[in-house]
Amino acid sequence: CKKDLVEKDKSQFVKSNYFTTASQARTFVTGIYQKLYMFQNGDAYGESPFITMELFAGHATSLGQSVNNNNVINNRTDAVNPGFEDVWQNSYNAISNANIALANIPGITPFADADKKALLGEAYFLRAFFYYHLVRLYGDVPLITTPVTISSPDLYPSRAATSAVYDQIISDLKAAEASGLPETDATGKVSLGAVRTLLASVYLTTAGYPLQKTANYALAAAEVQPVLSDYSLFDKYDYLHDTPHKNQQELIFQSNYLVGVATNAITQLTVPFNLLVGVYGDHLGAMIPTNAFVASYEAGDLRTQERQFYFSSYPQNGNPSVILQFGEHALYKYFHVESALGNGQCDENWTFLRLPEAQLIYAEATNEVSGPTADAYTQINKIRARAKLAPLAGLTKDQFRAAIWKERYHELAYENKAYFDIQRTHQIYDVINNTFGDATTTKNEQNVTMKAQYYLWPIPQREISTNSKLTQNTGW
Amino acid sequence: KTYSQVVTLHQKNASVEKVLRSIEKQTGYHFMYDKQDVSKASAINIEVAGVSLEQALDQAFKDQPLTYKIFQETIVVKKKDEAATVTMANIKVSGTVSDAKGPLPGVSVRIKGSDVGTQTDATGKYTLNVPEKGTLVFSFIGYTTQEVAVGGRTTLDVTLVENPKALSEVVVIGYGTSKRVDLTGSVGSVSGKQLQDRPQTNLEQELSGKIAGVNVSTNSGAPGGATKIRIRGYSSINTNTDPLYVVDGVVWTEGGNSINPNDIETIDVLKDASSTAIYGTRGANGVILVTTKRGKKGGTVSYDSYVAINHMAKELPVLNSKEFMEVEDISYANIKKYDPTGWAAGNYATRDPKLQRTALIGKLFDQNLNPLYDVDWQKATTRTSVSQNHNLAFTGGSDNINYGLFLNYSDDEGIILNSYLKRYNVRLTFDNQIKPWLKVGATLNYNNQDKRTADDGTGGNNIPRMLIEMVPFIPIKYPDGTYGKRTDYPNLEGGDNPVAQANEIESLYKTRVFSGNGYANINILPGLDFRSVLGVTTSANYNPHFQSGLVGGASASQTYSSASIDEANNTYWQWDNYATYNKTFNKVHSLNVVAGYEKTGFQQTGVYASTSNLSDNYYQYYNLGAGSIPGIPKSNYLAYQFESIFGRINYAYDDKYLLTVTGRRDGSSRFGTNVKNGFFPSAAIAWRASQEDFLKNNKTLSDLKFRLSYGLTGNSEIGSYQSLAQINTVNYVFNGAQAIGTQQATIGNEDLSWEKTAEYDLGVSFGLFNNRITVDADAYLKKTKELLLNAPLPETSGFNSVYKNIGRLQNKGIELTINTINVKTNNFTWNSSFNISFLKNKVLQLGASNDDIFLSPTFLSQFNLMRVGLPAGSFYGYKVLGTWGTAEATQAAAFGKLPGDLKIQDTNGDGKITSADKVVLGKSLPDGYGTFSNTFKYKAIDLGVDLQFNYGNQIMNLTRHSGQDRTGQANSYATVLNAWTPTNQNTSIAEDRPAYVYYQTEIYSTKVESGSFIRGRAVTLGYTFPESITKKIKLSRLRIYLQAQNLFVITKYTGYDPEVSTYNNNTAITQGTQGQNNTSNFTQGIQFYDYPKPRTFLFGLNASF
């Protein structure tokens, strides 16, 4: 009778009958990439992780209806804010699938060694990528590197020390680096360039707070150097957010979207509130740069010209003779012209790593090791040249550091870098006075002074409730 | 039902009386005869097995000078030639009517075939002028009506026999039937006649209020609207708590809407575990046994029909154009108070309403900026609708064969434009006694339902939401014929006007259910029957959806058009084989044993395809190839099976002491490989105290019975494959093309098993004054353990939750039903029926550490709380104490608030408002509910009044979030006119300000409202035409009636109707795993814009010939 009572699920595999072919392995690793979409998870209120991370940096307003966004901006959010759980849950889900891949793929035969190694390299990179986000956002986090089953001790884990998590990240990225991945990849998969840039970023971060392993500055510079020549800057900022240039030239690592398969609400979320600049169903105004931030660019910076990084007016959709004046600067950087004027289905890619970040990591790390070198100037001045700004020269180490930090803010604006910079430097960019100040005593342009507890996100309340071994971050 | 009882006789040279006694014993029928007539009969030789009553009698009287006639449960045996002679001379007849205990006063004595009659006096005496050859009819409530031929006699004393109906009422129980008096468990029954009195479009609504302990909520005013049945509370959190439906012995997988209520002969609801344990893993939520009508000897044609007019029962006050603009102006002006920095920086200059309006002069406003339109959207989108329902039934048969053909057409129009539910139903039944030992029968049923909904998509800007939130100064259509849209005015959020949605969005649900079952009944030995039943149900669900390009965006464009088809095909089969043995030993030990084997299987295949950007609206969903952006096609498969053995022993001693023992062993494919089989036992005892000698002759207490039962039942409704570690497909993009990925979606739990519910039931029933008052009371305690809990997992595992057998839940309650015959005279009767159910639910244990669990829906925050010690489905949020007054500016500032902001209770007193300050605000489960029905009959007129009541529950009115907390970007409830202003500070509505500046919205106590109500559910006025008229038009029965449904609701609740839930998942067609992970049972009373309820006036007709 027992055999009779088995029903096979003909539409889905189960774990026990999977991982038998190389193609299943490839498909499973592709499944990990899908979790990169989590940064664009969101709702009609504009509570999306890519926005939440930016609101922590203090240079954006949210005109939408989101009470949670307002709470973040005003430093009164708490551990039940669903955004915190969103990132936590999806990151660990990706890590779980990476662990399953890393545990099961090696045993698959036949599977050409080189291909298998490269595929595992992608999985290592992705696991590191998600742990890197977790350790920066939540501090000490549970470190799980093997598949979890209902009976495994890892089901209820404790938090691991930040340094241990970084050790794992570095070890994973080194494994990825040695896996034979191509230098660049225009299809959207992990490339060697992506591995190196991410590892350099890890080194730069670990050289700052909280670990302050300053020896890692040199590692960062060395790691990222090959990337500088493998990639090249676009001629036009438009290419950062259009369809033909996805995964090309300066774009090192992106999550990939395609109408009909996966779309996002990046544009809907970043256009001004309820102004019909596109054909979209909603115009949510959930992340709008502060005027003070836009004003902090040097005079003549191309990036602040209309429709470069920002825009403040646009023809009304369906009625182009009416020019909508926003009364603010919205992010043209994320304006997806194809869908705004076309079918309203936004499939622009979301960029995690691009060349200017690699260049600025190189410049900053080099400066910390040996002061402003010619190579360091070369890298930052390439970015400035594209922005039609005069090259930098003759700065002290401290001046050069500040210049690089500013450049990070201005070039990588609203790309989810600023909050992490605050964490590792403990400085915020005082855009009104154009200086850097201590993060917890310097007011931002929205009149908010960051509380010390905001260096980290809280462990999501749901997670604390479910796993008694977890402790909460200080202040939350 | 009693007609289907079979008779087995093996008699040689028996007297007529002996034969008749034997039949009495087997069937529960009673015989009346004149001993003189019978004494002339010769000895009878008869050898029949498993034949019908009529067959047995025909056979027995074949060579005898006797004939018979069946009156209800009484069979009158007479001399063959008696009926032939009739003369018409009147004589005066008098006599005494008595029963076994003495003279009976108030007995109706009537001349047959006329309205002439009288009643017996206090000593049971009567006098009446009667035709010499006439017949007198003696009737009295609780007694069998007797007809006695006068036969020239002037003195006629009659002894009435207590109505065997009360004693022989047969109820359907699992795999068999039982006399109600022999029941040891708790079973509620509704007859087809009761159903006919208050016609409803579906079975669940029909059941509403009929049986204590059976709670039916009609949660939407949509045609066939979402109903939820809960029998004795909620015994599960995450798994299905719908009762098991069994139609004619076969499990019904297609829901109550697929059954034509008019086809129902009786509904029996098994409530306690001793009754449901025979259904094993599927019995925990109670079992609803539906017995459908079948053919009858003779020939009858009947036609039942009604036409109904529905209109919206209640309109909610919202802002009109002028009020909306005033509120908008106030809100805008308040920005400088709530965002002084931004105001000073000029950030809001472009959003000045005056500026916006000026730009729209000629389109929406006149030169003085007054609105050109003022639309009442609730009126504009609803209609007075007309519904109709027609049933035509043909039944007939001869001694051995009977058949029935039942046809139904119903068209239920919704009160929201274009919504409807249409049903066509055909049913054919057939029964044949082929051999004395073999009876076979079959039922074929075809059901076709077409539904168009108007309330899909809770949370979005769907029609019910836009009834409230569409702004009044935008027109339905502009003079040029284009639809008015909310985005036509710049400050407003997106969303189409509800009339446009009703016209341009088609959400159709087309279901074709074909079901059939056949049985063979073999009489093996006297008392031993074997029955085999095979049932198959297939359903084809075709759910197309189309949205034209005229809605969906800021202006008409094919960009917004989309079409999809969701299709699922289900097949369910069930094969039962069981034997029944029935025997009485030594006249006092009666035994009924059932034992059997059952196997069932279910399979579903589904397919979904969608597209958007249709090249032309012409194609609708008929040509998905006409869309330029197709979605990724999907298909799914699921299957499950059960294999079971079951048995039951009923033993009765001397009709006084009753014992039932049942057991079922169930195996299910749904569970982990480690635990596929479970055993579910039950036992019950009953004592018919009124049969004891010391009560037998008690004139007051006519019936008294005590019942006590215990049983264990299960619940396996978690969908298929939940025990497995599933690898699901997902989509990613590489190189600008779709790339398939896979992810492990569930952690897998090979120990997954069913949840177990243990239930104790203590019941008492008694009748007073010849059962003029009957009372049925039950107390139960139901403990569910090893809950199939979708238990939260630490998300560090990569998984959110897992189905685990963990946690305990308790329901206890008291059910009381009182039926009284208040007045009973010749012309006038008044019957009352009152039932009330008290319910208490408590969570006893959750997960490993008893941590709180929050169930869906999550709206604003997690509020649907499961906490140990509280009733399941408690509401959790902030308590609002009012608003901060101008005098409290300093205290408000301590919380970062201004006068005009909401004052939230700082529960823990730490000086700030955090989630730690949340408190329990209410619960969705009522303390009690019930029905009070009264039926009055005066001559041919009948009047029924049904009141429904419910108290002690709360409703989470989430619409206050968008309809009251925020203003300016959608229309609001008129309550915002009472918002805080410096001159109106005593309010709990915060000062108006645009939502984009900083408004307060959370789960507040101000969103929680009392859900208590009294509803005038149905008032029916009927007239049955007298025989004198019906005979002339060749009808045997003709009744017409007028009915008002949902006539009034007395409640404090401010929404459309306190019976509400908008999170029903009622449109999901896949029965299995899809989506079920995130659902819970505790969505009752949680409301976010519902389909308004109609008030219905109905004209109906019942005719038969």
mmCIF file of C-alpha atoms in Angstrom, chain A residues 202-461:
data_model
loop_
_atom_site.group_PDB
_atom_site.id
_atom_site.type_symbol
_atom_site.label_atom_id
_atom_site.label_comp_id
_atom_site.label_asym_id
_atom_site.label_seq_id
_atom_site.Cartn_x
_atom_site.Cartn_y
_atom_site.Cartn_z
ATOM 1 C CA VAL A 202 35.696 44.193 0.296
ATOM 2 C CA TYR A 203 39.335 45.016 0.960
ATOM 3 C CA LEU A 204 38.632 48.741 0.961
ATOM 4 C CA THR A 205 35.725 48.257 3.343
ATOM 5 C CA THR A 206 37.632 46.011 5.726
ATOM 6 C CA ALA A 207 40.395 48.595 5.811
ATOM 7 C CA GLY A 208 37.854 51.007 7.309
ATOM 8 C CA TYR A 209 35.373 50.645 10.148
ATOM 9 C CA PRO A 210 34.733 48.430 11.953
ATOM 10 C CA LEU A 211 37.651 46.072 11.216
ATOM 11 C CA GLN A 212 40.189 48.740 10.235
ATOM 12 C CA LYS A 213 42.556 46.247 8.633
ATOM 13 C CA THR A 214 44.532 49.024 6.981
ATOM 14 C CA ALA A 215 46.844 46.533 5.336
ATOM 15 C CA ASN A 216 43.930 45.741 3.054
ATOM 16 C CA TYR A 217 44.263 49.116 1.230
ATOM 17 C CA ALA A 218 47.206 47.732 -0.677
ATOM 18 C CA LEU A 219 45.304 44.529 -1.448
ATOM 19 C CA ALA A 220 42.381 46.581 -2.720
ATOM 20 C CA ALA A 221 44.540 48.577 -5.112
ATOM 21 C CA ALA A 222 46.307 45.508 -6.410
ATOM 22 C CA GLU A 223 43.089 43.566 -6.798
ATOM 23 C CA VAL A 224 41.296 46.197 -8.825
ATOM 24 C CA GLN A 225 44.158 47.304 -11.056
ATOM 25 C CA PRO A 226 43.551 44.803 -13.917
ATOM 26 C CA VAL A 227 39.925 45.926 -14.068
ATOM 27 C CA LEU A 228 40.925 49.475 -14.982
ATOM 28 C CA SER A 229 42.158 48.404 -18.378
ATOM 29 C CA ASP A 230 39.597 45.697 -19.085
ATOM 30 C CA TYR A 231 36.709 48.134 -18.967
ATOM 31 C CA SER A 232 36.190 51.623 -20.410
ATOM 32 C CA LEU A 233 33.940 54.569 -19.654
ATOM 33 C CA PHE A 234 30.906 55.320 -21.809
ATOM 34 C CA ASP A 235 30.929 58.504 -23.831
ATOM 35 C CA LYS A 236 27.442 59.352 -22.772
ATOM 36 C CA TYR A 237 25.671 59.062 -19.429
ATOM 37 C CA ASP A 238 22.540 57.973 -21.327
ATOM 38 C CA TYR A 239 24.165 54.613 -21.899
ATOM 39 C CA LEU A 240 24.044 53.884 -18.179
ATOM 40 C CA HIS A 241 20.291 53.372 -18.356
ATOM 41 C CA ASP A 242 19.367 52.468 -21.882
ATOM 42 C CA THR A 243 18.708 49.110 -23.443
ATOM 43 C CA PRO A 244 21.468 48.723 -26.062
ATOM 44 C CA HIS A 245 24.340 49.191 -23.609
ATOM 45 C CA LYS A 246 23.388 46.690 -20.923
ATOM 46 C CA ASN A 247 26.406 44.836 -19.515
ATOM 47 C CA GLN A 248 28.722 46.756 -21.878
ATOM 48 C CA GLN A 249 31.944 48.723 -21.467
ATOM 49 C CA GLU A 250 31.924 50.348 -18.037
ATOM 50 C CA LEU A 251 29.140 48.177 -16.657
ATOM 51 C CA ILE A 252 30.851 45.425 -14.680
ATOM 52 C CA PHE A 253 27.976 43.699 -12.939
ATOM 53 C CA GLN A 254 24.250 44.253 -13.276
ATOM 54 C CA SER A 255 21.042 42.444 -12.585
ATOM 55 C CA ASN A 256 19.379 41.844 -15.920
ATOM 56 C CA TYR A 257 15.807 42.577 -16.857
ATOM 57 C CA LEU A 258 13.788 41.945 -19.967
ATOM 58 C CA VAL A 259 10.213 42.848 -20.815
ATOM 59 C CA GLY A 260 8.121 39.721 -20.824
ATOM 60 C CA VAL A 261 10.463 37.952 -18.399
ATOM 61 C CA ALA A 262 11.229 40.314 -15.568
ATOM 62 C CA THR A 263 10.545 43.998 -15.226
ATOM 63 C CA ASN A 264 11.056 46.469 -12.409
ATOM 64 C CA ALA A 265 9.658 49.692 -11.063
ATOM 65 C CA ILE A 266 12.910 51.650 -10.887
ATOM 66 C CA THR A 267 11.603 54.445 -13.065
ATOM 67 C CA GLN A 268 8.110 54.488 -11.603
ATOM 68 C CA LEU A 269 9.622 54.806 -8.161
ATOM 69 C CA THR A 270 12.068 57.574 -9.017
ATOM 70 C CA VAL A 271 9.970 59.916 -11.157
ATOM 71 C CA PRO A 272 8.266 62.843 -9.407
ATOM 72 C CA PHE A 273 5.149 62.084 -7.394
ATOM 73 C CA ASN A 274 1.987 61.895 -9.480
ATOM 74 C CA LEU A 275 3.416 63.813 -12.435
ATOM 75 C CA LEU A 276 2.781 62.096 -15.737
ATOM 76 C CA VAL A 277 6.309 62.023 -17.104
ATOM 77 C CA GLY A 278 5.823 58.544 -18.516
ATOM 78 C CA VAL A 279 3.220 56.086 -19.598
ATOM 79 C CA TYR A 280 3.471 54.285 -16.244
ATOM 80 C CA GLY A 281 0.467 53.439 -14.138
ATOM 81 C CA ASP A 282 2.058 55.058 -11.078
ATOM 82 C CA HIS A 283 4.509 57.856 -10.531
ATOM 83 C CA LEU A 284 5.636 57.388 -7.011
ATOM 84 C CA GLY A 285 8.355 59.930 -6.204
ATOM 85 C CA ALA A 286 9.808 57.606 -3.595
ATOM 86 C CA MET A 287 13.449 58.659 -4.042
ATOM 87 C CA ILE A 288 14.047 62.263 -5.004
ATOM 88 C CA PRO A 289 17.489 63.856 -4.518
ATOM 89 C CA THR A 290 17.551 66.818 -2.182
ATOM 90 C CA ASN A 291 18.140 70.128 -3.895
ATOM 91 C CA ALA A 292 21.166 70.637 -1.641
ATOM 92 C CA PHE A 293 22.755 67.470 -2.898
ATOM 93 C CA VAL A 294 22.311 68.406 -6.540
ATOM 94 C CA ALA A 295 23.710 71.848 -5.720
ATOM 95 C CA SER A 296 26.838 70.319 -4.205
ATOM 96 C CA TYR A 297 28.346 69.445 -7.602
ATOM 97 C CA GLU A 298 31.056 71.756 -8.874
ATOM 98 C CA ALA A 299 29.929 74.457 -11.214
ATOM 99 C CA GLY A 300 29.882 73.280 -14.791
ATOM 100 C CA ASP A 301 29.624 69.610 -13.917
ATOM 101 C CA LEU A 302 28.004 67.983 -16.923
ATOM 102 C CA ARG A 303 26.281 65.514 -14.642
ATOM 103 C CA THR A 304 24.047 68.223 -13.200
ATOM 104 C CA GLN A 305 22.961 69.468 -16.583
ATOM 105 C CA GLU A 306 19.385 68.667 -17.543
ATOM 106 C CA ARG A 307 18.882 65.018 -18.531
ATOM 107 C CA GLN A 308 22.355 63.815 -17.589
ATOM 108 C CA PHE A 309 22.116 62.434 -14.036
ATOM 109 C CA TYR A 310 19.096 64.566 -13.166
ATOM 110 C CA PHE A 311 16.143 66.300 -14.734
ATOM 111 C CA SER A 312 13.660 68.870 -13.508
ATOM 112 C CA SER A 313 11.156 69.084 -16.344
ATOM 113 C CA TYR A 314 9.747 66.795 -18.981
ATOM 114 C CA PRO A 315 6.953 66.767 -21.542
ATOM 115 C CA GLN A 316 3.740 65.377 -20.169
ATOM 116 C CA ASN A 317 3.023 61.905 -21.405
ATOM 117 C CA GLY A 318 0.370 61.852 -24.090
ATOM 118 C CA ASN A 319 0.312 65.637 -24.138
ATOM 119 C CA PRO A 320 3.891 66.648 -24.980
ATOM 120 C CA SER A 321 3.063 70.284 -25.561
ATOM 121 C CA VAL A 322 2.717 70.596 -21.800
ATOM 122 C CA ILE A 323 6.127 70.699 -20.155
ATOM 123 C CA LEU A 324 5.882 69.438 -16.597
ATOM 124 C CA GLN A 325 8.022 71.433 -14.191
ATOM 125 C CA PHE A 326 8.945 69.233 -11.248
ATOM 126 C CA GLY A 327 10.066 71.882 -8.838
ATOM 127 C CA GLU A 328 12.799 69.418 -7.875
ATOM 128 C CA HIS A 329 15.488 67.260 -9.462
ATOM 129 C CA ALA A 330 14.510 63.693 -10.181
ATOM 130 C CA LEU A 331 16.950 60.971 -11.169
ATOM 131 C CA TYR A 332 17.346 60.948 -14.918
ATOM 132 C CA LYS A 333 20.034 58.366 -14.219
ATOM 133 C CA TYR A 334 17.213 55.889 -13.654
ATOM 134 C CA PHE A 335 14.795 57.243 -16.209
ATOM 135 C CA HIS A 336 14.128 54.499 -18.701
ATOM 136 C CA VAL A 337 13.208 56.419 -21.804
ATOM 137 C CA GLU A 338 12.244 53.317 -23.790
ATOM 138 C CA SER A 339 9.505 52.284 -21.412
ATOM 139 C CA ALA A 340 8.444 55.790 -20.365
ATOM 140 C CA LEU A 341 7.623 56.663 -23.941
ATOM 141 C CA GLY A 342 6.838 53.116 -24.994
ATOM 142 C CA ASN A 343 4.961 50.353 -23.231
ATOM 143 C CA GLY A 344 5.431 51.378 -19.628
ATOM 144 C CA GLN A 345 7.213 48.147 -18.765
ATOM 145 C CA CYS A 346 10.591 49.106 -17.386
ATOM 146 C CA ASP A 347 13.357 46.596 -17.953
ATOM 147 C CA GLU A 348 16.422 48.694 -17.345
ATOM 148 C CA ASN A 349 19.195 46.826 -15.614
ATOM 149 C CA TRP A 350 20.223 47.646 -12.087
ATOM 150 C CA THR A 351 23.940 48.319 -11.771
ATOM 151 C CA PHE A 352 25.917 46.904 -8.868
ATOM 152 C CA LEU A 353 29.449 47.498 -10.107
ATOM 153 C CA ARG A 354 30.756 49.824 -12.779
ATOM 154 C CA LEU A 355 34.121 51.110 -13.787
ATOM 155 C CA PRO A 356 34.097 54.468 -11.960
ATOM 156 C CA GLU A 357 33.767 52.615 -8.658
ATOM 157 C CA ALA A 358 36.770 50.448 -9.557
ATOM 158 C CA GLN A 359 38.670 53.572 -10.508
ATOM 159 C CA LEU A 360 37.793 55.314 -7.275
ATOM 160 C CA ILE A 361 38.634 52.234 -5.187
ATOM 161 C CA TYR A 362 41.990 52.190 -6.882
ATOM 162 C CA ALA A 363 42.555 55.889 -6.309
ATOM 163 C CA GLU A 364 41.464 55.799 -2.688
ATOM 164 C CA ALA A 365 43.377 52.649 -1.768
ATOM 165 C CA THR A 366 46.500 53.871 -3.519
ATOM 166 C CA ASN A 367 46.262 57.232 -1.756
ATOM 167 C CA GLU A 368 45.990 55.507 1.627
ATOM 168 C CA VAL A 369 49.081 53.429 0.881
ATOM 169 C CA SER A 370 51.295 55.919 -0.899
ATOM 170 C CA GLY A 371 49.500 59.240 -1.105
ATOM 171 C CA PRO A 372 48.264 60.768 -4.378
ATOM 172 C CA THR A 373 50.108 58.959 -7.124
ATOM 173 C CA ALA A 374 49.995 59.792 -10.795
ATOM 174 C CA ASP A 375 48.032 56.606 -11.459
ATOM 175 C CA ALA A 376 45.510 57.573 -8.826
ATOM 176 C CA TYR A 377 45.092 61.041 -10.373
ATOM 177 C CA THR A 378 44.698 59.435 -13.783
ATOM 178 C CA GLN A 379 41.779 57.333 -12.614
ATOM 179 C CA ILE A 380 39.825 60.062 -10.868
ATOM 180 C CA ASN A 381 40.541 62.576 -13.628
ATOM 181 C CA LYS A 382 39.046 60.242 -16.226
ATOM 182 C CA ILE A 383 35.796 60.476 -14.347
ATOM 183 C CA ARG A 384 36.091 64.240 -14.018
ATOM 184 C CA ALA A 385 36.981 64.641 -17.663
ATOM 185 C CA ARG A 386 33.784 62.928 -18.690
ATOM 186 C CA ALA A 387 31.911 65.339 -16.427
ATOM 187 C CA LYS A 388 33.675 68.217 -18.177
ATOM 188 C CA LEU A 389 35.543 69.118 -15.005
ATOM 189 C CA ALA A 390 39.135 70.242 -14.755
ATOM 190 C CA PRO A 391 41.615 67.569 -13.710
ATOM 191 C CA LEU A 392 42.729 67.436 -10.095
ATOM 192 C CA ALA A 393 46.355 67.997 -9.227
ATOM 193 C CA GLY A 394 48.635 68.936 -6.385
ATOM 194 C CA LEU A 395 46.482 67.780 -3.495
ATOM 195 C CA THR A 396 47.644 66.562 -0.121
ATOM 196 C CA LYS A 397 46.783 63.014 0.892
ATOM 197 C CA ASP A 398 43.880 64.287 3.007
ATOM 198 C CA GLN A 399 42.665 66.658 0.304
ATOM 199 C CA PHE A 400 42.921 63.880 -2.257
ATOM 200 C CA ARG A 401 40.976 61.511 0.009
ATOM 201 C CA ALA A 402 38.206 64.074 0.410
ATOM 202 C CA ALA A 403 38.181 64.656 -3.351
ATOM 203 C CA ILE A 404 37.790 60.932 -3.987
ATOM 204 C CA TRP A 405 35.008 60.630 -1.448
ATOM 205 C CA LYS A 406 33.167 63.555 -3.032
ATOM 206 C CA GLU A 407 33.637 61.999 -6.415
ATOM 207 C CA ARG A 408 32.167 58.775 -5.103
ATOM 208 C CA TYR A 409 29.125 60.734 -3.927
ATOM 209 C CA HIS A 410 28.757 62.633 -7.163
ATOM 210 C CA GLU A 411 29.520 59.923 -9.664
ATOM 211 C CA LEU A 412 27.969 57.003 -7.833
ATOM 212 C CA ALA A 413 25.076 59.059 -6.501
ATOM 213 C CA TYR A 414 22.010 57.026 -5.459
ATOM 214 C CA GLU A 415 23.710 53.783 -6.514
ATOM 215 C CA ASN A 416 23.659 52.334 -3.000
ATOM 216 C CA LYS A 417 27.243 53.263 -2.209
ATOM 217 C CA ALA A 418 26.810 56.272 0.056
ATOM 218 C CA TYR A 419 25.464 54.479 3.125
ATOM 219 C CA PHE A 420 28.263 51.931 2.963
ATOM 220 C CA ASP A 421 30.771 54.789 2.684
ATOM 221 C CA ILE A 422 29.345 56.302 5.851
ATOM 222 C CA GLN A 423 29.730 52.952 7.605
ATOM 223 C CA ARG A 424 33.348 52.456 6.665
ATOM 224 C CA THR A 425 34.466 56.080 7.055
ATOM 225 C CA HIS A 426 32.174 57.229 9.878
ATOM 226 C CA GLN A 427 31.932 60.486 7.942
ATOM 227 C CA ILE A 428 28.970 61.998 6.192
ATOM 228 C CA TYR A 429 29.024 64.351 3.308
ATOM 229 C CA ASP A 430 27.824 67.740 4.529
ATOM 230 C CA VAL A 431 26.582 68.926 1.168
ATOM 231 C CA ILE A 432 25.684 72.401 2.334
ATOM 232 C CA ASN A 433 29.207 73.154 3.517
ATOM 233 C CA ASN A 434 30.785 70.810 0.986
ATOM 234 C CA THR A 435 32.837 69.104 3.692
ATOM 235 C CA PHE A 436 32.897 65.793 5.475
ATOM 236 C CA GLY A 437 31.867 65.654 9.087
ATOM 237 C CA ASP A 438 31.527 63.098 11.822
ATOM 238 C CA ALA A 439 28.571 60.940 10.918
ATOM 239 C CA THR A 440 26.779 61.078 14.233
ATOM 240 C CA THR A 441 27.203 64.769 15.007
ATOM 241 C CA THR A 442 26.836 66.408 11.614
ATOM 242 C CA LYS A 443 23.378 67.466 10.516
ATOM 243 C CA ASN A 444 22.363 66.554 6.997
ATOM 244 C CA GLU A 445 20.499 68.879 4.678
ATOM 245 C CA GLN A 446 17.199 67.498 5.958
ATOM 246 C CA ASN A 447 18.041 68.656 9.463
ATOM 247 C CA VAL A 448 18.610 65.111 10.692
ATOM 248 C CA THR A 449 21.661 63.979 12.637
ATOM 249 C CA MET A 450 22.309 60.283 12.294
ATOM 250 C CA LYS A 451 21.965 58.282 15.495
ATOM 251 C CA ALA A 452 24.883 55.943 16.183
ATOM 252 C CA GLN A 453 22.572 52.963 15.982
ATOM 253 C CA TYR A 454 21.991 53.766 12.300
ATOM 254 C CA TYR A 455 25.484 52.554 11.437
ATOM 255 C CA LEU A 456 23.765 49.201 11.218
ATOM 256 C CA TRP A 457 20.329 48.032 10.361
ATOM 257 C CA PRO A 458 18.468 46.139 13.045
ATOM 258 C CA ILE A 459 18.196 42.372 12.868
ATOM 259 C CA PRO A 460 14.625 41.990 11.564
ATOM 260 C CA GLN A 461 12.222 41.613 14.463
#
